Short mmCIF file of C-alpha atoms and ligand atoms in Angstrom, two decimals:
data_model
loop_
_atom_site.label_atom_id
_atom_site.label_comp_id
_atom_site.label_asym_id
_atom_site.label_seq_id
_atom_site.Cartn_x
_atom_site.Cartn_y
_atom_site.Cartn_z
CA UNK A 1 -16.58 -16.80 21.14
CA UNK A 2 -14.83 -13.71 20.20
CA UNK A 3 -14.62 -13.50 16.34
CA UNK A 4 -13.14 -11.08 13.55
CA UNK A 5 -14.89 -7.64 13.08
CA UNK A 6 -16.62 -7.55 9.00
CA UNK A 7 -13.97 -6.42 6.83
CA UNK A 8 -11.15 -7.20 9.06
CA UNK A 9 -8.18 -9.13 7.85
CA UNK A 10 -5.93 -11.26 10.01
CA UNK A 11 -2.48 -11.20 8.22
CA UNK A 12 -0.60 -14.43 9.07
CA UNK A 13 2.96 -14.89 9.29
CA UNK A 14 3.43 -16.12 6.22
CA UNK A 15 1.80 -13.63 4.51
CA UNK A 16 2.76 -10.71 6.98
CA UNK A 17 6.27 -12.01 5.44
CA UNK A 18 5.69 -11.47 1.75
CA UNK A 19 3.62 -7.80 3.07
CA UNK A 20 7.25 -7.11 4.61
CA UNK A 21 9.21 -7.96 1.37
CA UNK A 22 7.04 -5.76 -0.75
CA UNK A 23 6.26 -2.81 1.82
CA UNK A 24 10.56 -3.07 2.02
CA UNK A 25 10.90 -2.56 -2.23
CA UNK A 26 8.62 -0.39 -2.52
CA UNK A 27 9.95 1.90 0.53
CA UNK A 28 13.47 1.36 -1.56
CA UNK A 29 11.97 3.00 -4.49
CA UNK A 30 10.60 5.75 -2.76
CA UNK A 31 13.71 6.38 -0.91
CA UNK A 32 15.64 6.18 -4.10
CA UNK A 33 13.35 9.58 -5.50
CA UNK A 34 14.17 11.03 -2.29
CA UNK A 35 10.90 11.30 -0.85
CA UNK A 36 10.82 10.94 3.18
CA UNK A 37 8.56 9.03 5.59
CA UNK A 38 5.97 10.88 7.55
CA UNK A 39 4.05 8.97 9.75
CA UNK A 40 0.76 10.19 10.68
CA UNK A 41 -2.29 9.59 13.26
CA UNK A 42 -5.21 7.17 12.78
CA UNK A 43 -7.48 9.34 14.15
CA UNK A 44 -8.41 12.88 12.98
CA UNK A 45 -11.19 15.65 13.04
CA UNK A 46 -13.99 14.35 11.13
CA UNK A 47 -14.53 17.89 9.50
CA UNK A 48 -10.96 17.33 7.68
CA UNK A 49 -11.96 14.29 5.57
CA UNK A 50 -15.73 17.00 5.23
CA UNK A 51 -13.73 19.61 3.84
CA UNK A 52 -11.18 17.99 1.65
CA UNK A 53 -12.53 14.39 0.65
CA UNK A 54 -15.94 16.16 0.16
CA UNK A 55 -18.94 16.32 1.61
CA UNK A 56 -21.19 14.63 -1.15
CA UNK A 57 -18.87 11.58 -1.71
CA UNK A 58 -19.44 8.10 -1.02
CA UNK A 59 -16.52 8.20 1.39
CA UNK A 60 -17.82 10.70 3.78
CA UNK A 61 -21.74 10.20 3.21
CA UNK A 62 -21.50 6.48 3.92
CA UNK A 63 -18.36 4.95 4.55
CA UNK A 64 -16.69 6.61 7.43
CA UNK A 65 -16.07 5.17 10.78
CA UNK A 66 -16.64 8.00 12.95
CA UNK A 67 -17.33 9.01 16.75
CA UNK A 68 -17.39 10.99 19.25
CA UNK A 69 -15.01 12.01 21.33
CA UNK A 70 -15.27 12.92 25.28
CA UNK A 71 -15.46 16.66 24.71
CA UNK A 72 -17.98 15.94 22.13
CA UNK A 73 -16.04 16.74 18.72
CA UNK A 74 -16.89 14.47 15.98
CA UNK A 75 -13.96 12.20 14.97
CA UNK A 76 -13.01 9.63 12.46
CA UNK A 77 -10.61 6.50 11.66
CA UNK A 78 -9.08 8.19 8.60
CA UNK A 79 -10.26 6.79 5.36
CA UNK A 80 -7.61 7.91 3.57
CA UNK A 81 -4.16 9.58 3.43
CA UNK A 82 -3.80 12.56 1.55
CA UNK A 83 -6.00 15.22 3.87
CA UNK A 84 -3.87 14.39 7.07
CA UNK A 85 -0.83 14.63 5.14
CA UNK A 86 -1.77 17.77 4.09
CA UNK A 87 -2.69 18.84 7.33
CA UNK A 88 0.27 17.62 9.13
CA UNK A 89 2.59 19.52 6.86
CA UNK A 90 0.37 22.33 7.18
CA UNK A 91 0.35 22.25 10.77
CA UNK A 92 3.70 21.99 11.03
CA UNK A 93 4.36 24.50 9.29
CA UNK A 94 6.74 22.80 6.44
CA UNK A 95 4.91 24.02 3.43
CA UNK A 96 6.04 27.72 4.27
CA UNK A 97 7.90 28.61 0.91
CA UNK A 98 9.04 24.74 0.29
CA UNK A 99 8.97 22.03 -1.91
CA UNK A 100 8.12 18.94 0.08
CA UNK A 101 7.85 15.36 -0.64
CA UNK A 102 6.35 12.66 1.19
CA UNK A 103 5.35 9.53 1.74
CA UNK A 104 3.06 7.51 4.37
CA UNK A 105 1.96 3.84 4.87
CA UNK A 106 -0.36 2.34 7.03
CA UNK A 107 -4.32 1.15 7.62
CA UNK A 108 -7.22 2.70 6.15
CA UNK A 109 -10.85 2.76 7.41
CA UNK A 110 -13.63 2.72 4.93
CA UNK A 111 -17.45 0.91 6.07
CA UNK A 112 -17.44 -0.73 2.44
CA UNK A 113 -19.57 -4.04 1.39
CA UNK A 114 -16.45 -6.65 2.02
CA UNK A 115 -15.17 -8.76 -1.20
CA UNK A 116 -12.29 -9.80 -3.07
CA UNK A 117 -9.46 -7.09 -2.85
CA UNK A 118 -12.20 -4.48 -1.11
CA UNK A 119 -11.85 -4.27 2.94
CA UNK A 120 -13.03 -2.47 5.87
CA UNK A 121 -9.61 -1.99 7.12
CA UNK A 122 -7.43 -1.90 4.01
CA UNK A 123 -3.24 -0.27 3.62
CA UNK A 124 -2.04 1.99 1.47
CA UNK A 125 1.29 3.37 1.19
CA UNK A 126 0.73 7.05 -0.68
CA UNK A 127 3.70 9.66 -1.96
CA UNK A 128 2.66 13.23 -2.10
CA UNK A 129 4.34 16.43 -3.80
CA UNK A 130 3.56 19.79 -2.07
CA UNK A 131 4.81 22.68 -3.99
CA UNK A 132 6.11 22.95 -7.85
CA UNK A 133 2.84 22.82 -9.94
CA UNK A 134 3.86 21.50 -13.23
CA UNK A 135 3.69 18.48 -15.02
CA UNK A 136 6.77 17.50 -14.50
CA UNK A 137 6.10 16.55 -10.88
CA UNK A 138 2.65 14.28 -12.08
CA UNK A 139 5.29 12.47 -14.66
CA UNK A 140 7.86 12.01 -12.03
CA UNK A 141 4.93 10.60 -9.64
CA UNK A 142 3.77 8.30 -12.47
CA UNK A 143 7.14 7.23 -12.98
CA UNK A 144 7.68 6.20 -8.86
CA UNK A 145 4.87 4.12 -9.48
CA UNK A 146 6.71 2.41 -12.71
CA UNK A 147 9.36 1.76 -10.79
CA UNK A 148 7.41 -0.13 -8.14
CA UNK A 149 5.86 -2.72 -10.42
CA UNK A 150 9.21 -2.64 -11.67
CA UNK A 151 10.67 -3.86 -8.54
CA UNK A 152 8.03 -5.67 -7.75
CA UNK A 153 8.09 -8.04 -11.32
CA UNK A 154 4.49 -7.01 -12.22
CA UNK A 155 5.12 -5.00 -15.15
CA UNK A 156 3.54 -6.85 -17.73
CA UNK A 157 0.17 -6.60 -15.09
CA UNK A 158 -0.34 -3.24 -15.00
CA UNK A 159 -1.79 -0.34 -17.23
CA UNK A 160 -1.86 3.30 -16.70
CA UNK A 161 -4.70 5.22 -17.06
CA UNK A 162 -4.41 8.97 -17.20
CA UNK A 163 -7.37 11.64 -17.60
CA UNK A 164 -7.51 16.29 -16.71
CA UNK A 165 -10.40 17.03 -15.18
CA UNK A 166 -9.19 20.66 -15.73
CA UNK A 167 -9.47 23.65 -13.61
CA UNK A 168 -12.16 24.38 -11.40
CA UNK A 169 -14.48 26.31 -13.36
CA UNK A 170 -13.88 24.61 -16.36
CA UNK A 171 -14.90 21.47 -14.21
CA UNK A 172 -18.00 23.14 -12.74
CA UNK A 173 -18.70 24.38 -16.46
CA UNK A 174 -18.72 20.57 -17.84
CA UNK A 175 -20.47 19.01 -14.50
CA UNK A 176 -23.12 21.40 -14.66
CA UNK A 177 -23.74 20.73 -18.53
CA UNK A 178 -23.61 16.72 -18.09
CA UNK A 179 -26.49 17.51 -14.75
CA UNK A 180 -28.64 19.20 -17.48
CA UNK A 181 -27.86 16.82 -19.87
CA UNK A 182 -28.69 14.15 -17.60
CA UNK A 183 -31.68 15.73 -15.29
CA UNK A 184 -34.16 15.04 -18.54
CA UNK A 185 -33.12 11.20 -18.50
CA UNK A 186 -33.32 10.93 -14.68
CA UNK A 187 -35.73 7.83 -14.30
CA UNK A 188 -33.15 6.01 -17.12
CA UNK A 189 -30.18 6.09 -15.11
CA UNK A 190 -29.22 3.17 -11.58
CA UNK A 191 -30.33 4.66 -8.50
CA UNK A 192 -26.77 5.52 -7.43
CA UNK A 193 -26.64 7.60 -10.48
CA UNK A 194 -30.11 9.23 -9.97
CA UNK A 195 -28.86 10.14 -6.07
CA UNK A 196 -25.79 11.59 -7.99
CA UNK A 197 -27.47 13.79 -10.17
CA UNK A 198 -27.75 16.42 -8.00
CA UNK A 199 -25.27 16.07 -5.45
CA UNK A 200 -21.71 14.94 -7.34
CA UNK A 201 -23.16 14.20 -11.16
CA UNK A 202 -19.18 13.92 -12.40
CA UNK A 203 -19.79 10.35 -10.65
CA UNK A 204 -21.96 9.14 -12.50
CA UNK A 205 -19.25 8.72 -15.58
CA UNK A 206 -17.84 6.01 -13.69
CA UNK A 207 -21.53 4.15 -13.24
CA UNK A 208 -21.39 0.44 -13.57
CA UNK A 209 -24.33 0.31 -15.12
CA UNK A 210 -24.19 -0.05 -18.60
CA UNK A 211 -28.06 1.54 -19.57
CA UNK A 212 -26.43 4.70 -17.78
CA UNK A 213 -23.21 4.00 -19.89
CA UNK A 214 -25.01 4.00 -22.68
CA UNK A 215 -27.11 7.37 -22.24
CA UNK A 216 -23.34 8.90 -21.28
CA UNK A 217 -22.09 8.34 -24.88
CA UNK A 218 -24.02 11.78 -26.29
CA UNK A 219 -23.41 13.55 -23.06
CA UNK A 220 -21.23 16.63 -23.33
CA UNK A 221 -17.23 16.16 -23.77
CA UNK A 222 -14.83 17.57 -21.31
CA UNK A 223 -13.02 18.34 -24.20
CA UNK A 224 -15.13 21.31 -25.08
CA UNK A 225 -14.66 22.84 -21.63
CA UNK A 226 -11.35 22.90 -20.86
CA UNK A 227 -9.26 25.29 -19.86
CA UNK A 228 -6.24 26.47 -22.40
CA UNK A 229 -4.03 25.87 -19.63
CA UNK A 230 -4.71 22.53 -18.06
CA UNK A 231 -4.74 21.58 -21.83
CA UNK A 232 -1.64 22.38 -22.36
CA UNK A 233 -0.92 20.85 -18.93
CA UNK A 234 -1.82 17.35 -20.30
CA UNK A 235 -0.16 17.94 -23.20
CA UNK A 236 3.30 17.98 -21.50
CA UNK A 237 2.63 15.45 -19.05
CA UNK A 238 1.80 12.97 -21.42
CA UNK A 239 4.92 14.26 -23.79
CA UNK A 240 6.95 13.56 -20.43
CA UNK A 241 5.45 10.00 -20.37
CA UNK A 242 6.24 9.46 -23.88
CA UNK A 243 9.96 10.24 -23.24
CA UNK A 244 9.89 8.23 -20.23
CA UNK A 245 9.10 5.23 -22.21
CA UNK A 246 6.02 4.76 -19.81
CA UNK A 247 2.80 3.50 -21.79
CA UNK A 248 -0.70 5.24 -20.79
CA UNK A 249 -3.93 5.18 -22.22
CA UNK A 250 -6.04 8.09 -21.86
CA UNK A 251 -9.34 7.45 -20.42
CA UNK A 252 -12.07 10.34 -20.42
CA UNK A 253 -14.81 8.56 -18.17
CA UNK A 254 -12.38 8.38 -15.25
CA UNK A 255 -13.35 11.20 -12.48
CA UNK A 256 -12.21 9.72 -9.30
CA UNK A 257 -14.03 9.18 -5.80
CA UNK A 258 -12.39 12.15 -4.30
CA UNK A 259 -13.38 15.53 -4.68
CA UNK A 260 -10.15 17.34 -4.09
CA UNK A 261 -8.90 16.59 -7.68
CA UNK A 262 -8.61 19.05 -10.40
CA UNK A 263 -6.05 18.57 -13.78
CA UNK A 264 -4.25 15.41 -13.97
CA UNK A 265 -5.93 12.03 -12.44
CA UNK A 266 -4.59 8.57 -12.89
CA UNK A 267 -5.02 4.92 -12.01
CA UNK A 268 -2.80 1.94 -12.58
CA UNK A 269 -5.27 -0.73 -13.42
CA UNK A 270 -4.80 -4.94 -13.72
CA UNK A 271 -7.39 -7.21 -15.55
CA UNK A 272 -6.46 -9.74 -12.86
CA UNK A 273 -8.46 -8.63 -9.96
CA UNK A 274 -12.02 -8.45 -11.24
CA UNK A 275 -14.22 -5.54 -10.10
CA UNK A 276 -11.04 -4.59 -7.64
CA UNK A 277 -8.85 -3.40 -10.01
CA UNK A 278 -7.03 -0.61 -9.57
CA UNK A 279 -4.28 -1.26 -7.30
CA UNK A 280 -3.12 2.57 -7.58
CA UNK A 281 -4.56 5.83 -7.48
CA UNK A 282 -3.64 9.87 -8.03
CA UNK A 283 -3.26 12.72 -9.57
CA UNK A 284 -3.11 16.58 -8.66
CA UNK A 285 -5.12 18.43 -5.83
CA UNK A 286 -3.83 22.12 -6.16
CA UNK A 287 -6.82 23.03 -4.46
CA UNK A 288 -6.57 21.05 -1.16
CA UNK A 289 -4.28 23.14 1.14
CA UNK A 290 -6.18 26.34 0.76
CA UNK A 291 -9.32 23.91 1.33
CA UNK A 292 -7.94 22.68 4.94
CA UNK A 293 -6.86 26.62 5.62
CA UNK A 294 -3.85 27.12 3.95
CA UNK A 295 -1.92 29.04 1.36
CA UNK A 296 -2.50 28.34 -1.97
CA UNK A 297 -0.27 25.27 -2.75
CA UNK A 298 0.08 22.71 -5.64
CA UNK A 299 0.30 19.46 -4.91
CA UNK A 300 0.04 15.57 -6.24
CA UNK A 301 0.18 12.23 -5.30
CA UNK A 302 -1.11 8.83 -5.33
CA UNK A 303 -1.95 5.99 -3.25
CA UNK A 304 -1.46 2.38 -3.78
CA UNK A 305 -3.96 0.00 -2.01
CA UNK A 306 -1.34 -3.06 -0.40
CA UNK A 307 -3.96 -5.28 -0.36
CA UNK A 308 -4.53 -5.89 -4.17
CA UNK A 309 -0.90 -5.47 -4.79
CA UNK A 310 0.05 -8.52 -2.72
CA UNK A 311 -3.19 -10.01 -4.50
CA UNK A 312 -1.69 -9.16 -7.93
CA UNK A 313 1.57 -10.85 -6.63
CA UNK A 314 0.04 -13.71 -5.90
CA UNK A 315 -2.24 -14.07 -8.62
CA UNK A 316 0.98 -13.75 -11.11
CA UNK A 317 3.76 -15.30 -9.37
CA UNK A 318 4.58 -18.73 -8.09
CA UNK A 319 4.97 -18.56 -4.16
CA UNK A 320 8.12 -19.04 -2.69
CA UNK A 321 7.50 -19.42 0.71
CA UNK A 322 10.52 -18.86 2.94
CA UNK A 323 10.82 -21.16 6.00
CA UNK A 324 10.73 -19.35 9.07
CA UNK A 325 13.51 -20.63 10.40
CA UNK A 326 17.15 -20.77 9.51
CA UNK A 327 18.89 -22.60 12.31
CA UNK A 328 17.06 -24.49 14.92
CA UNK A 329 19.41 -24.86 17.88
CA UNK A 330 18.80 -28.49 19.81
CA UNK A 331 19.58 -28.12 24.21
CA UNK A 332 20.28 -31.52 24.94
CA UNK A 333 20.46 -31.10 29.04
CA UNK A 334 17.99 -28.67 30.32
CA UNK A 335 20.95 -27.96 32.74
CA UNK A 336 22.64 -25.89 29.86
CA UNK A 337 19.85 -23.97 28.59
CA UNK A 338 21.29 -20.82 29.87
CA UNK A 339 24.52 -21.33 28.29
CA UNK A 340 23.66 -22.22 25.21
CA UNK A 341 20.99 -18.69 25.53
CA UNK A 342 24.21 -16.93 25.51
CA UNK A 343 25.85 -18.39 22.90
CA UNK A 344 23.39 -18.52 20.30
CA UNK A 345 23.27 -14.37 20.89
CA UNK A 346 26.83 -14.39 20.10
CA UNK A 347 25.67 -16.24 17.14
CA UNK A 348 23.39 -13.92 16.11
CA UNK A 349 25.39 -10.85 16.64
CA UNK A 350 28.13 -12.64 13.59
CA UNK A 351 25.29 -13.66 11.37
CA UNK A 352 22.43 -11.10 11.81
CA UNK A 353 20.74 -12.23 8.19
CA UNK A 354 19.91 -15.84 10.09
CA UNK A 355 17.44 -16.36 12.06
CA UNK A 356 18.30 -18.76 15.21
CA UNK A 357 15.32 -20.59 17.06
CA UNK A 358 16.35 -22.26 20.29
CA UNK A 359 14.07 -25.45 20.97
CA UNK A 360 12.48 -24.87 24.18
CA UNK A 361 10.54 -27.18 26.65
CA UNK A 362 13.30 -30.06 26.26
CA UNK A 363 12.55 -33.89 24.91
CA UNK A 364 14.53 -36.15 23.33
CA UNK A 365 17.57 -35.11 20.48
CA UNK A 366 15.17 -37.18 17.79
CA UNK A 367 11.79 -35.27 18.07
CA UNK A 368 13.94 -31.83 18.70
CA UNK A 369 15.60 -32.67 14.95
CA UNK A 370 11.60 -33.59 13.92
CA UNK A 371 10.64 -30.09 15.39
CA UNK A 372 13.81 -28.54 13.20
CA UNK A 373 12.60 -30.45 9.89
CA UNK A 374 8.80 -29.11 10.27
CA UNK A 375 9.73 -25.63 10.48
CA UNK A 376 12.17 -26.00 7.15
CA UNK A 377 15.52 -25.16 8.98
CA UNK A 378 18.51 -25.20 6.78
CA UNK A 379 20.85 -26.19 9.95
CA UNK A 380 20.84 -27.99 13.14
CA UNK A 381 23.17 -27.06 16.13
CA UNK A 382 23.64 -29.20 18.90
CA UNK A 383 24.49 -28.53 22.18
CA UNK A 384 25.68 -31.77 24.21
CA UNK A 385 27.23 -32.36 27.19
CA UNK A 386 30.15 -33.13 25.66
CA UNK A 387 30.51 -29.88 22.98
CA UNK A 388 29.56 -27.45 25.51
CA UNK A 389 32.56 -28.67 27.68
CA UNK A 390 34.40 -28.20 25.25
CA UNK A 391 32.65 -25.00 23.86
CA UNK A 392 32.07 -26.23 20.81
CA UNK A 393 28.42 -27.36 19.08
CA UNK A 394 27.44 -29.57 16.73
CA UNK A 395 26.75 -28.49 13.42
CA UNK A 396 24.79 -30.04 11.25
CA UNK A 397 23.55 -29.20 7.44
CA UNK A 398 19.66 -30.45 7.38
CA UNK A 399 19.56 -30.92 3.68
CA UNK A 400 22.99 -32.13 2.12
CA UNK A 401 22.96 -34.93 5.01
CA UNK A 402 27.27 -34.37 5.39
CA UNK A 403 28.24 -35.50 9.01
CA UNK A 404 27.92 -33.31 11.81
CA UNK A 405 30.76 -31.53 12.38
CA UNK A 406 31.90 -30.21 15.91
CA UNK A 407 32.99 -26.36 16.08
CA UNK A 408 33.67 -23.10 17.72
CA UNK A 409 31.09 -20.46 17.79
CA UNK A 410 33.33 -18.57 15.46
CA UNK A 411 33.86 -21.31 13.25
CA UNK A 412 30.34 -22.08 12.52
CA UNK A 413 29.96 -18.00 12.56
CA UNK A 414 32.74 -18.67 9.30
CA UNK A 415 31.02 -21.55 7.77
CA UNK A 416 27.00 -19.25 8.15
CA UNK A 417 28.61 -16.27 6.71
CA UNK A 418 29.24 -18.55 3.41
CA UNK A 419 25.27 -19.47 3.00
CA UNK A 420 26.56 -22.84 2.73
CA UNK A 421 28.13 -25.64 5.36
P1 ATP B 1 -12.17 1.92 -5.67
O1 ATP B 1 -12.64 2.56 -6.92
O2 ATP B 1 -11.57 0.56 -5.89
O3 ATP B 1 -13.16 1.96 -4.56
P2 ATP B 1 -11.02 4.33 -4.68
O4 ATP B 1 -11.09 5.24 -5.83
O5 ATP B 1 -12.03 4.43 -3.61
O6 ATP B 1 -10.93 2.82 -5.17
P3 ATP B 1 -8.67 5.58 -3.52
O7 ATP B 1 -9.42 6.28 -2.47
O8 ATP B 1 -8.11 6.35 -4.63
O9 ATP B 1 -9.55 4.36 -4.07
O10 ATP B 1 -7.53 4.70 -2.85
C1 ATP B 1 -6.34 4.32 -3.54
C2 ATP B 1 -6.19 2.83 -3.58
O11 ATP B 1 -6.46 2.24 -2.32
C3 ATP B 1 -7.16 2.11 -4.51
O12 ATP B 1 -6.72 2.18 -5.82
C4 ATP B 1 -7.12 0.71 -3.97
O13 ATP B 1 -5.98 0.03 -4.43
C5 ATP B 1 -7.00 0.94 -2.50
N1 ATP B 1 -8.31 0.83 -1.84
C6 ATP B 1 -9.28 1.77 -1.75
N2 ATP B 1 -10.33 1.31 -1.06
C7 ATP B 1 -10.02 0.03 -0.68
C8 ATP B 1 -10.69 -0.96 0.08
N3 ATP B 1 -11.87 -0.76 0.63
N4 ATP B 1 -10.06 -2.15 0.27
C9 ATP B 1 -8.83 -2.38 -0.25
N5 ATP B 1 -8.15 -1.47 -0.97
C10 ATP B 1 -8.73 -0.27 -1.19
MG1 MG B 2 -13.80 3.42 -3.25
#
């Protein structure tokens, strides 16, 4: 018996159709801020997600499905989107002197322990802004991502979260007094946060555990480290917010997984998910071209995990599931099948928002009208000896009951286009 790989999803149709109506609005939005689609590889070098993710993080200490390839390099399902973006537009050479902007969609690998809203295979769609470095471009990110709960009616769901984790030495400064702070009360802290102490100690703010919460609360302030300008940064990103009308609540525990953050981070967070929930992710990686073996070359962006947000749609809103099937076309001699083939294209062609299902594999006209009723079709068409002669069908309107009615293809084109018969 074959069965589904650990942290594998099947998506459904029915499902796969509300993925489709939310991948399609939130596209829309994106497209509406001009950013354009770049579609990238599944597979890269596993020294790019090294480099730029970070050696020391969960992500590529533990979590990475990698292997090697026939000449023997090291590769890996990409657990993330940002570093190949980076690299493709570095590659291809369209960060030369340019402002870019960007957006991708598509699976994500991470080995993770599977649960509600977490996944081995997971999708994100992520935006990215190569170029200006002000705050102006993280308020214009954080206001994309407004405008997808926006369009997606979940609003009222979910909060932004906004922290600076400052510039690079100012960072180092801070994570270097929080180790020594820390080293003292090693045997205190959760063993995650003991194996972080040395290698990536800025993790350990974000430490479930609430003993190492607790020693955290007289550790030493980012606020005393920061640099004048990353300050000042903040300052006018949040000012920006605050014109925007977009509500955010500054948060000075959050770090993020990744290490290729510096200044502004953010998550948009939802109560309604549990453990899971933050359904979006970002901020500003300035640092990350030059990392991968580029220029210099600010840049921000954020990621929003499809998974939870089709969660968070369904945990909010009512389902309206949408039949599959608009009009289910009857073939009442087998003799005619390839006629009425034909037509139905035509039909299609004049009404491409319907979609036409031709019954297949004959039977009698009272189980192919069952067949149309289980699959929720709106209309019936029948094609009898007698219409097709004529070339004409039968239409008939599943729900209001009315008499069929026998027309042209373009008539019944006419009475489709209406939405009602
Ligand atoms: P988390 O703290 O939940 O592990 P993360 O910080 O690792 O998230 P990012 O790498 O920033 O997440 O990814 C951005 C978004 O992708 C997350 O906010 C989340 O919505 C989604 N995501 C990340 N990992 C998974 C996963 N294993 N399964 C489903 N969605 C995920
Ligand atoms: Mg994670």
């Amino acid at each position: 018996m074959a069965n589904l790989v650990r942290g594998m999803r099947d998506v459904l149709p029915e499902e796969a159709r509300q993925w489709r109506a939310v991948e399609e609005r939130i596209v829309e939005v994106l497209d509406g801020f001009a950013y354009e689609e770049l579609r990238l590889p599944l597979l890269e070098m596993t020294e790019l997600f090294a480099r730029s993710v970070g050696a020391a993080t969960d992500i590529v200490e533990k979590e990475m499905y990698s292997l090697t390839d026939r000449d023997g390099s090291s590769i890996s399902l990409r657990p993330e989107g940002t570093a190949s973006c980076a690299r493709a537009m570095l590659e291809s050479g369209l960060l030369r002197n340019q402002a870019q902007r960007v957006f991708y969609r598509g699976p994500m690998f991470r080995h993770e322990r599977p649960q509600m809203g977490r996944f081995r295979q997971f999708h994100q769609i992520g935006a990215e802004a190569f170029g200006p470095p002000g705050p102006d471009v993280d308020a214009e990110l954080i206001q994309i991502g407004a405008e997808i709960w926006r369009a997606l009616d979940l609003t009222g769901d979910i909060q932004l979260e906004l922290n600076t984790l400052g510039a690079p030495a100012a960072r180092a400064a801070w994570r270097d007094a929080l180790a020594a702070y820390l080293r003292p009360h090693r045997a205190a802290l959760d063993a995650d946060s003991a194996r972080r102490l040395d290698r990536n100690p800025l993790r350990i703010l974000d430490s479930k555990s609430s003993d190492t919460q607790a020693l955290l609360a007289d550790a030493p302030r980012f606020d005393d480290y920061i640099d004048d300008e990353s300050a000042a940064h903040f300052e006018a990103l949040k000012g920006l917010l605050d014109e925007l009308g977009i509500a955010y609540v500054v948060n000075p525990r959050m770090v993020r997984g990744l290490d290729y953050y510096g200044r502004t981070v953010f998550e948009w967070i939802t109560e309604r998910l549990g453990a899971q929930g933050t359904v979006c992710a970002g901020g500003r990686y300035d640092g990350l071209v030059e990392i991968i073996g580029g220029k210099p070359t600010a840049a921000a962006g954020f990621a929003l995990g499809l998974e939870r947000v089709l969660l968070l749609r369904q945990a909010v809103q009512e389902a309206d599931p949408e039949p599959p099937v608009d009009v289910y076309c009857c073939v009442l001699e087998p003799q005619w099948q390839g006629a009425v083939l034909a037509t139905v294209q035509r039909l299609r062609d004049g009404l491409p928002g319907l979609r036409f299902r031709v019954h297949v594999g004959g039977g009698r006209l009272k189980s192919q009208l069952k067949r149309a009723d289980q699959c929720g079709a709106r209309w019936a068409l029948l094609f009898g000896e007698d219409e097709l002669r004529d070339n004409r069908m039968a239409l008939k309107d599943l729900r209001s009951g009315a008499p069929q009615e026998a027309l042209t293809a373009e008539a019944v084109i006419e009475r489709l286009l209406g939405g009602t018969a």
